[in-house]
């Protein structure tokens, strides 16, 4: 069931989303060569908790894995999403995807971005630009009376032009009282298919785009999703609300 939120609930989600956005901006400043992803994790957790909120990913459970140990997901190069913060040191030329989830007063916010560490290759640059652009094209389609498939198709029709691989095994999702709610929002699909979009819906749209194959595998840690061919991947995500028929991005400050 797709939950429709009241104005009061959207305001609570907005509050969590604001902390998500601020955390990502903070991490953007600290994500440099020589820094470990565990250090970034600590910065994020401290900031989130200083706002009387909770890092939503910490302790998140998934069948067959340990509970997620990090406050953020940090995924480098061929790591698509769900990378566990560690003592791995960031290096020049890498791309780092950071995903942040926050819960405050019982409501969630969720967003992600990919950051260049120092000078990166042109192909990584293009991958990041195309992934981010596809997110904004998708958000434009999140208007009342459109369908979820219109969002999915906006990502696919744009990304396909570049021949990049669109991850199929993971999707965007509703967000609100729970981190993951219905509907699922795939990054590929047909126009005019799926659930109808209505005011009061709050959803996270999150294209995960690979330079090579769309295929992914799960690492031995049970969490990290890797590209099957070892080529890099990018990830951009916003939580949005449909208000008076139009999308409003909540994870911006
Ligand atoms: Mg998400």
PDB file of C-alpha atoms and ligand atoms in Angstrom:
ATOM      1  CA  UNK A   1       0.000   0.000   0.000  1.00  0.00           C
ATOM      2  CA  UNK A   2       1.267   3.464  -0.890  1.00  0.00           C
ATOM      3  CA  UNK A   3       0.906   5.751   2.124  1.00  0.00           C
ATOM      4  CA  UNK A   4      -0.373   9.275   1.534  1.00  0.00           C
ATOM      5  CA  UNK A   5       1.036  11.726   4.057  1.00  0.00           C
ATOM      6  CA  UNK A   6      -0.637  14.672   5.733  1.00  0.00           C
ATOM      7  CA  UNK A   7       0.948  18.123   5.691  1.00  0.00           C
ATOM      8  CA  UNK A   8       2.101  17.539   9.285  1.00  0.00           C
ATOM      9  CA  UNK A   9       3.787  14.268   8.311  1.00  0.00           C
ATOM     10  CA  UNK A  10       5.475  15.864   5.297  1.00  0.00           C
ATOM     11  CA  UNK A  11       6.818  18.580   7.596  1.00  0.00           C
ATOM     12  CA  UNK A  12       8.303  15.889   9.855  1.00  0.00           C
ATOM     13  CA  UNK A  13       9.847  14.102   6.866  1.00  0.00           C
ATOM     14  CA  UNK A  14      11.192  17.466   5.675  1.00  0.00           C
ATOM     15  CA  UNK A  15      12.929  17.930   9.039  1.00  0.00           C
ATOM     16  CA  UNK A  16      14.724  14.573   8.717  1.00  0.00           C
ATOM     17  CA  UNK A  17      15.561  15.307   5.082  1.00  0.00           C
ATOM     18  CA  UNK A  18      17.131  18.635   5.997  1.00  0.00           C
ATOM     19  CA  UNK A  19      19.525  16.834   8.355  1.00  0.00           C
ATOM     20  CA  UNK A  20      20.316  14.344   5.568  1.00  0.00           C
ATOM     21  CA  UNK A  21      21.148  17.198   3.183  1.00  0.00           C
ATOM     22  CA  UNK A  22      23.300  19.003   5.743  1.00  0.00           C
ATOM     23  CA  UNK A  23      25.172  15.797   6.549  1.00  0.00           C
ATOM     24  CA  UNK A  24      25.921  15.206   2.861  1.00  0.00           C
ATOM     25  CA  UNK A  25      27.169  18.791   2.443  1.00  0.00           C
ATOM     26  CA  UNK A  26      29.414  18.341   5.474  1.00  0.00           C
ATOM     27  CA  UNK A  27      30.825  15.051   4.153  1.00  0.00           C
ATOM     28  CA  UNK A  28      31.454  16.635   0.761  1.00  0.00           C
ATOM     29  CA  UNK A  29      33.872  19.007   2.457  1.00  0.00           C
ATOM     30  CA  UNK A  30      35.726  16.226   4.296  1.00  0.00           C
ATOM     31  CA  UNK A  31      35.859  13.590   1.533  1.00  0.00           C
ATOM     32  CA  UNK A  32      39.438  14.017   0.310  1.00  0.00           C
ATOM     33  CA  UNK A  33      42.386  11.793  -0.513  1.00  0.00           C
ATOM     34  CA  UNK A  34      43.958  10.485   2.707  1.00  0.00           C
ATOM     35  CA  UNK A  35      40.699  10.344   4.666  1.00  0.00           C
ATOM     36  CA  UNK A  36      39.121   6.986   5.583  1.00  0.00           C
ATOM     37  CA  UNK A  37      35.455   6.213   5.095  1.00  0.00           C
ATOM     38  CA  UNK A  38      35.249   5.363   8.808  1.00  0.00           C
ATOM     39  CA  UNK A  39      36.305   8.941   9.610  1.00  0.00           C
ATOM     40  CA  UNK A  40      33.500  10.212   7.372  1.00  0.00           C
ATOM     41  CA  UNK A  41      31.115   7.846   9.128  1.00  0.00           C
ATOM     42  CA  UNK A  42      32.038   9.319  12.512  1.00  0.00           C
ATOM     43  CA  UNK A  43      31.575  12.903  11.255  1.00  0.00           C
ATOM     44  CA  UNK A  44      28.133  11.957   9.912  1.00  0.00           C
ATOM     45  CA  UNK A  45      27.013  10.133  13.039  1.00  0.00           C
ATOM     46  CA  UNK A  46      28.110  12.985  15.332  1.00  0.00           C
ATOM     47  CA  UNK A  47      26.332  15.560  13.179  1.00  0.00           C
ATOM     48  CA  UNK A  48      23.104  13.554  12.942  1.00  0.00           C
ATOM     49  CA  UNK A  49      22.993  12.849  16.681  1.00  0.00           C
ATOM     50  CA  UNK A  50      23.748  16.516  17.502  1.00  0.00           C
ATOM     51  CA  UNK A  51      20.422  17.236  15.747  1.00  0.00           C
ATOM     52  CA  UNK A  52      18.563  14.869  18.083  1.00  0.00           C
ATOM     53  CA  UNK A  53      18.176  12.439  15.224  1.00  0.00           C
ATOM     54  CA  UNK A  54      19.339   8.877  14.523  1.00  0.00           C
ATOM     55  CA  UNK A  55      21.394   7.506  11.606  1.00  0.00           C
ATOM     56  CA  UNK A  56      18.794   5.258   9.991  1.00  0.00           C
ATOM     57  CA  UNK A  57      21.178   2.763   8.396  1.00  0.00           C
ATOM     58  CA  UNK A  58      23.008   1.899  11.634  1.00  0.00           C
ATOM     59  CA  UNK A  59      21.795  -1.487  12.824  1.00  0.00           C
ATOM     60  CA  UNK A  60      19.557  -1.939   9.762  1.00  0.00           C
ATOM     61  CA  UNK A  61      18.915  -5.641   9.398  1.00  0.00           C
ATOM     62  CA  UNK A  62      18.696  -7.693   6.258  1.00  0.00           C
ATOM     63  CA  UNK A  63      18.200 -11.451   6.059  1.00  0.00           C
ATOM     64  CA  UNK A  64      21.499 -13.298   5.771  1.00  0.00           C
ATOM     65  CA  UNK A  65      23.770 -10.379   6.768  1.00  0.00           C
ATOM     66  CA  UNK A  66      25.100  -8.838   9.959  1.00  0.00           C
ATOM     67  CA  UNK A  67      23.200  -5.701  11.013  1.00  0.00           C
ATOM     68  CA  UNK A  68      24.614  -2.759   9.052  1.00  0.00           C
ATOM     69  CA  UNK A  69      27.470  -1.359  11.188  1.00  0.00           C
ATOM     70  CA  UNK A  70      27.811   2.114   9.632  1.00  0.00           C
ATOM     71  CA  UNK A  71      25.889   5.368   9.953  1.00  0.00           C
ATOM     72  CA  UNK A  72      26.439   6.016   6.239  1.00  0.00           C
ATOM     73  CA  UNK A  73      26.965   3.793   3.221  1.00  0.00           C
ATOM     74  CA  UNK A  74      30.285   4.587   1.536  1.00  0.00           C
ATOM     75  CA  UNK A  75      30.841   2.952  -1.842  1.00  0.00           C
ATOM     76  CA  UNK A  76      34.048   3.476  -3.827  1.00  0.00           C
ATOM     77  CA  UNK A  77      34.449   3.002  -7.597  1.00  0.00           C
ATOM     78  CA  UNK A  78      33.075  -0.479  -8.460  1.00  0.00           C
ATOM     79  CA  UNK A  79      31.092  -0.535  -5.204  1.00  0.00           C
ATOM     80  CA  UNK A  80      27.592   0.453  -6.295  1.00  0.00           C
ATOM     81  CA  UNK A  81      25.824   0.955  -2.949  1.00  0.00           C
ATOM     82  CA  UNK A  82      25.743  -0.330   0.660  1.00  0.00           C
ATOM     83  CA  UNK A  83      29.520  -0.130   1.163  1.00  0.00           C
ATOM     84  CA  UNK A  84      30.503  -0.466   4.841  1.00  0.00           C
ATOM     85  CA  UNK A  85      32.650   2.389   6.219  1.00  0.00           C
ATOM     86  CA  UNK A  86      36.140   1.069   6.984  1.00  0.00           C
ATOM     87  CA  UNK A  87      39.818   1.970   7.349  1.00  0.00           C
ATOM     88  CA  UNK A  88      40.149   2.121   3.571  1.00  0.00           C
ATOM     89  CA  UNK A  89      41.862   5.390   2.661  1.00  0.00           C
ATOM     90  CA  UNK A  90      40.365   7.473  -0.157  1.00  0.00           C
ATOM     91  CA  UNK A  91      42.722   8.009  -3.100  1.00  0.00           C
ATOM     92  CA  UNK A  92      42.960  10.586  -5.861  1.00  0.00           C
ATOM     93  CA  UNK A  93      41.008   9.523  -8.930  1.00  0.00           C
ATOM     94  CA  UNK A  94      38.370   7.516  -7.052  1.00  0.00           C
ATOM     95  CA  UNK A  95      34.671   8.259  -6.945  1.00  0.00           C
ATOM     96  CA  UNK A  96      32.861   7.875  -3.634  1.00  0.00           C
ATOM     97  CA  UNK A  97      29.115   7.389  -3.320  1.00  0.00           C
ATOM     98  CA  UNK A  98      27.727   8.383   0.066  1.00  0.00           C
ATOM     99  CA  UNK A  99      24.205   7.463   1.136  1.00  0.00           C
ATOM    100  CA  UNK A 100      22.708   9.000   4.279  1.00  0.00           C
ATOM    101  CA  UNK A 101      19.483   8.076   6.047  1.00  0.00           C
ATOM    102  CA  UNK A 102      18.082   9.895   9.070  1.00  0.00           C
ATOM    103  CA  UNK A 103      15.168   9.223  11.416  1.00  0.00           C
ATOM    104  CA  UNK A 104      13.790  11.939  13.668  1.00  0.00           C
ATOM    105  CA  UNK A 105      10.469  11.922  15.507  1.00  0.00           C
ATOM    106  CA  UNK A 106       9.539   8.669  13.781  1.00  0.00           C
ATOM    107  CA  UNK A 107       9.987   9.910  10.194  1.00  0.00           C
ATOM    108  CA  UNK A 108      12.745   9.204   7.707  1.00  0.00           C
ATOM    109  CA  UNK A 109      14.756  11.018   5.048  1.00  0.00           C
ATOM    110  CA  UNK A 110      17.151   9.435   2.545  1.00  0.00           C
ATOM    111  CA  UNK A 111      19.584  10.838  -0.041  1.00  0.00           C
ATOM    112  CA  UNK A 112      22.867  10.044  -1.756  1.00  0.00           C
ATOM    113  CA  UNK A 113      25.476  11.585  -3.992  1.00  0.00           C
ATOM    114  CA  UNK A 114      28.722  10.650  -5.689  1.00  0.00           C
ATOM    115  CA  UNK A 115      31.839  12.718  -5.077  1.00  0.00           C
ATOM    116  CA  UNK A 116      35.049  12.928  -7.096  1.00  0.00           C
ATOM    117  CA  UNK A 117      38.208  12.458  -5.021  1.00  0.00           C
ATOM    118  CA  UNK A 118      40.802  14.769  -6.577  1.00  0.00           C
ATOM    119  CA  UNK A 119      41.218  14.555 -10.357  1.00  0.00           C
ATOM    120  CA  UNK A 120      39.099  11.838 -11.930  1.00  0.00           C
ATOM    121  CA  UNK A 121      38.970  10.387 -15.451  1.00  0.00           C
ATOM    122  CA  UNK A 122      36.656  11.850 -18.080  1.00  0.00           C
ATOM    123  CA  UNK A 123      34.620   8.667 -18.203  1.00  0.00           C
ATOM    124  CA  UNK A 124      33.972   8.807 -14.459  1.00  0.00           C
ATOM    125  CA  UNK A 125      33.074  12.488 -14.794  1.00  0.00           C
ATOM    126  CA  UNK A 126      30.552  11.704 -17.511  1.00  0.00           C
ATOM    127  CA  UNK A 127      29.129   8.787 -15.521  1.00  0.00           C
ATOM    128  CA  UNK A 128      28.531  11.084 -12.536  1.00  0.00           C
ATOM    129  CA  UNK A 129      27.000  13.844 -14.660  1.00  0.00           C
ATOM    130  CA  UNK A 130      24.665  11.486 -16.495  1.00  0.00           C
ATOM    131  CA  UNK A 131      23.549   9.800 -13.262  1.00  0.00           C
ATOM    132  CA  UNK A 132      22.817  13.115 -11.547  1.00  0.00           C
ATOM    133  CA  UNK A 133      21.001  14.498 -14.597  1.00  0.00           C
ATOM    134  CA  UNK A 134      18.879  11.340 -14.828  1.00  0.00           C
ATOM    135  CA  UNK A 135      17.761  11.897 -11.218  1.00  0.00           C
ATOM    136  CA  UNK A 136      16.524  15.410 -12.012  1.00  0.00           C
ATOM    137  CA  UNK A 137      14.784  14.252 -15.204  1.00  0.00           C
ATOM    138  CA  UNK A 138      13.063  11.570 -13.118  1.00  0.00           C
ATOM    139  CA  UNK A 139      11.974  14.086 -10.472  1.00  0.00           C
ATOM    140  CA  UNK A 140      10.368  16.244 -13.200  1.00  0.00           C
ATOM    141  CA  UNK A 141       8.091  13.310 -14.006  1.00  0.00           C
ATOM    142  CA  UNK A 142       6.921  12.945 -10.402  1.00  0.00           C
ATOM    143  CA  UNK A 143       3.760  14.971 -10.950  1.00  0.00           C
ATOM    144  CA  UNK A 144       0.187  14.110 -10.073  1.00  0.00           C
ATOM    145  CA  UNK A 145      -1.582  11.772 -12.508  1.00  0.00           C
ATOM    146  CA  UNK A 146       1.674  10.549 -14.021  1.00  0.00           C
ATOM    147  CA  UNK A 147       2.639   6.994 -13.102  1.00  0.00           C
ATOM    148  CA  UNK A 148       5.700   5.504 -11.431  1.00  0.00           C
ATOM    149  CA  UNK A 149       6.711   4.120 -14.839  1.00  0.00           C
ATOM    150  CA  UNK A 150       7.099   7.685 -16.107  1.00  0.00           C
ATOM    151  CA  UNK A 151       9.762   8.275 -13.451  1.00  0.00           C
ATOM    152  CA  UNK A 152      11.498   4.993 -14.322  1.00  0.00           C
ATOM    153  CA  UNK A 153      11.336   5.671 -18.034  1.00  0.00           C
ATOM    154  CA  UNK A 154      12.846   9.155 -17.620  1.00  0.00           C
ATOM    155  CA  UNK A 155      15.984   7.589 -16.133  1.00  0.00           C
ATOM    156  CA  UNK A 156      16.185   4.793 -18.669  1.00  0.00           C
ATOM    157  CA  UNK A 157      15.540   6.821 -21.811  1.00  0.00           C
ATOM    158  CA  UNK A 158      18.231   9.327 -20.855  1.00  0.00           C
ATOM    159  CA  UNK A 159      20.873   6.885 -19.574  1.00  0.00           C
ATOM    160  CA  UNK A 160      20.434   4.466 -22.495  1.00  0.00           C
ATOM    161  CA  UNK A 161      21.729   7.142 -24.883  1.00  0.00           C
ATOM    162  CA  UNK A 162      25.135   6.854 -23.237  1.00  0.00           C
ATOM    163  CA  UNK A 163      25.219   3.064 -23.209  1.00  0.00           C
ATOM    164  CA  UNK A 164      25.691   2.865 -19.445  1.00  0.00           C
ATOM    165  CA  UNK A 165      24.367  -0.033 -17.356  1.00  0.00           C
ATOM    166  CA  UNK A 166      21.257   0.697 -15.283  1.00  0.00           C
ATOM    167  CA  UNK A 167      21.227  -1.363 -12.095  1.00  0.00           C
ATOM    168  CA  UNK A 168      18.049  -3.438 -12.072  1.00  0.00           C
ATOM    169  CA  UNK A 169      18.320  -5.350  -8.818  1.00  0.00           C
ATOM    170  CA  UNK A 170      17.873  -2.251  -6.635  1.00  0.00           C
ATOM    171  CA  UNK A 171      15.234   0.466  -6.803  1.00  0.00           C
ATOM    172  CA  UNK A 172      14.003   3.697  -5.293  1.00  0.00           C
ATOM    173  CA  UNK A 173      11.175   3.494  -2.793  1.00  0.00           C
ATOM    174  CA  UNK A 174       8.537   5.243  -0.751  1.00  0.00           C
ATOM    175  CA  UNK A 175       9.864   6.829   2.440  1.00  0.00           C
ATOM    176  CA  UNK A 176       8.154   8.229   5.529  1.00  0.00           C
ATOM    177  CA  UNK A 177       7.271   6.339   8.697  1.00  0.00           C
ATOM    178  CA  UNK A 178       9.572   3.631   7.359  1.00  0.00           C
ATOM    179  CA  UNK A 179      12.875   3.914   5.513  1.00  0.00           C
ATOM    180  CA  UNK A 180      11.554   1.673   2.759  1.00  0.00           C
ATOM    181  CA  UNK A 181       7.878   1.817   1.832  1.00  0.00           C
ATOM    182  CA  UNK A 182       5.891   1.050  -1.268  1.00  0.00           C
ATOM    183  CA  UNK A 183       6.077   1.722  -4.135  1.00  0.00           C
ATOM    184  CA  UNK A 184       9.318   0.385  -5.538  1.00  0.00           C
ATOM    185  CA  UNK A 185      10.701   2.817  -8.105  1.00  0.00           C
ATOM    186  CA  UNK A 186      12.834   1.022 -10.692  1.00  0.00           C
ATOM    187  CA  UNK A 187      15.254   3.010 -12.828  1.00  0.00           C
ATOM    188  CA  UNK A 188      13.994   1.380 -15.999  1.00  0.00           C
ATOM    189  CA  UNK A 189      10.477   0.857 -17.281  1.00  0.00           C
ATOM    190  CA  UNK A 190       7.662   1.880 -19.551  1.00  0.00           C
ATOM    191  CA  UNK A 191       5.845   5.182 -19.616  1.00  0.00           C
ATOM    192  CA  UNK A 192       2.271   5.134 -18.361  1.00  0.00           C
ATOM    193  CA  UNK A 193       2.779   1.978 -16.285  1.00  0.00           C
ATOM    194  CA  UNK A 194       2.634   1.323 -12.551  1.00  0.00           C
ATOM    195  CA  UNK A 195       0.922   3.167  -9.724  1.00  0.00           C
ATOM    196  CA  UNK A 196      -0.569   6.608 -10.263  1.00  0.00           C
ATOM    197  CA  UNK A 197       1.290   9.461  -8.568  1.00  0.00           C
ATOM    198  CA  UNK A 198      -0.749  11.468  -6.069  1.00  0.00           C
ATOM    199  CA  UNK A 199      -0.208  14.495  -3.867  1.00  0.00           C
ATOM    200  CA  UNK A 200       0.938  13.450  -0.403  1.00  0.00           C
ATOM    201  CA  UNK A 201       3.252  10.720  -1.675  1.00  0.00           C
ATOM    202  CA  UNK A 202       6.851  10.880  -0.409  1.00  0.00           C
ATOM    203  CA  UNK A 203       9.381   8.899  -2.403  1.00  0.00           C
ATOM    204  CA  UNK A 204      13.121   8.414  -2.770  1.00  0.00           C
ATOM    205  CA  UNK A 205      14.303   8.304  -6.381  1.00  0.00           C
ATOM    206  CA  UNK A 206      17.802   6.884  -6.763  1.00  0.00           C
ATOM    207  CA  UNK A 207      19.412   5.975 -10.085  1.00  0.00           C
ATOM    208  CA  UNK A 208      22.416   3.653  -9.706  1.00  0.00           C
ATOM    209  CA  UNK A 209      24.299   3.696 -12.991  1.00  0.00           C
ATOM    210  CA  UNK A 210      27.296   1.596 -14.025  1.00  0.00           C
ATOM    211  CA  UNK A 211      29.925   2.483 -16.582  1.00  0.00           C
ATOM    212  CA  UNK A 212      29.818  -1.080 -17.927  1.00  0.00           C
ATOM    213  CA  UNK A 213      27.385  -3.918 -17.400  1.00  0.00           C
ATOM    214  CA  UNK A 214      24.163  -3.410 -15.433  1.00  0.00           C
ATOM    215  CA  UNK A 215      24.887  -6.652 -13.599  1.00  0.00           C
ATOM    216  CA  UNK A 216      25.855  -6.552  -9.939  1.00  0.00           C
ATOM    217  CA  UNK A 217      27.061  -9.018  -7.327  1.00  0.00           C
ATOM    218  CA  UNK A 218      27.058  -9.029  -3.529  1.00  0.00           C
ATOM    219  CA  UNK A 219      30.446  -8.906  -1.787  1.00  0.00           C
ATOM    220  CA  UNK A 220      31.469 -11.401   0.891  1.00  0.00           C
ATOM    221  CA  UNK A 221      30.552  -8.932   3.651  1.00  0.00           C
ATOM    222  CA  UNK A 222      26.911  -9.565   2.707  1.00  0.00           C
ATOM    223  CA  UNK A 223      26.183  -5.865   2.147  1.00  0.00           C
ATOM    224  CA  UNK A 224      28.380  -4.215  -0.467  1.00  0.00           C
ATOM    225  CA  UNK A 225      26.929  -4.336  -3.981  1.00  0.00           C
ATOM    226  CA  UNK A 226      29.657  -4.485  -6.646  1.00  0.00           C
ATOM    227  CA  UNK A 227      29.533  -4.153 -10.408  1.00  0.00           C
ATOM    228  CA  UNK A 228      29.972  -7.600 -11.962  1.00  0.00           C
ATOM    229  CA  UNK A 229      32.697  -6.330 -14.328  1.00  0.00           C
ATOM    230  CA  UNK A 230      34.634  -4.220 -11.799  1.00  0.00           C
ATOM    231  CA  UNK A 231      33.887  -0.957 -13.606  1.00  0.00           C
ATOM    232  CA  UNK A 232      32.818   2.121 -11.624  1.00  0.00           C
ATOM    233  CA  UNK A 233      29.282   3.055 -10.632  1.00  0.00           C
ATOM    234  CA  UNK A 234      27.560   6.284  -9.562  1.00  0.00           C
ATOM    235  CA  UNK A 235      24.527   6.949  -7.351  1.00  0.00           C
ATOM    236  CA  UNK A 236      22.420  10.053  -6.770  1.00  0.00           C
ATOM    237  CA  UNK A 237      19.271  10.136  -4.646  1.00  0.00           C
ATOM    238  CA  UNK A 238      16.724  12.606  -3.317  1.00  0.00           C
ATOM    239  CA  UNK A 239      13.659  12.225  -1.154  1.00  0.00           C
ATOM    240  CA  UNK A 240      10.808  14.216  -2.660  1.00  0.00           C
ATOM    241  CA  UNK A 241       7.202  14.975  -1.729  1.00  0.00           C
ATOM    242  CA  UNK A 242       4.364  15.523  -4.189  1.00  0.00           C
ATOM    243  CA  UNK A 243       2.731  18.730  -2.988  1.00  0.00           C
ATOM    244  CA  UNK A 244      -0.197  20.368  -4.834  1.00  0.00           C
ATOM    245  CA  UNK A 245       0.511  18.014  -7.708  1.00  0.00           C
ATOM    246  CA  UNK A 246       4.198  18.883  -8.087  1.00  0.00           C
ATOM    247  CA  UNK A 247       7.464  17.426  -6.825  1.00  0.00           C
ATOM    248  CA  UNK A 248       9.344  19.225  -4.077  1.00  0.00           C
ATOM    249  CA  UNK A 249      12.855  18.020  -3.247  1.00  0.00           C
ATOM    250  CA  UNK A 250      13.093  17.639   0.525  1.00  0.00           C
ATOM    251  CA  UNK A 251      16.742  16.596   0.812  1.00  0.00           C
ATOM    252  CA  UNK A 252      18.189  20.014   0.029  1.00  0.00           C
ATOM    253  CA  UNK A 253      19.168  22.744   2.449  1.00  0.00           C
TER     254      UNK A 253
HETATM  255 MG1  LIG B   1      17.130   4.967  -0.692  1.00  0.00          MG
END
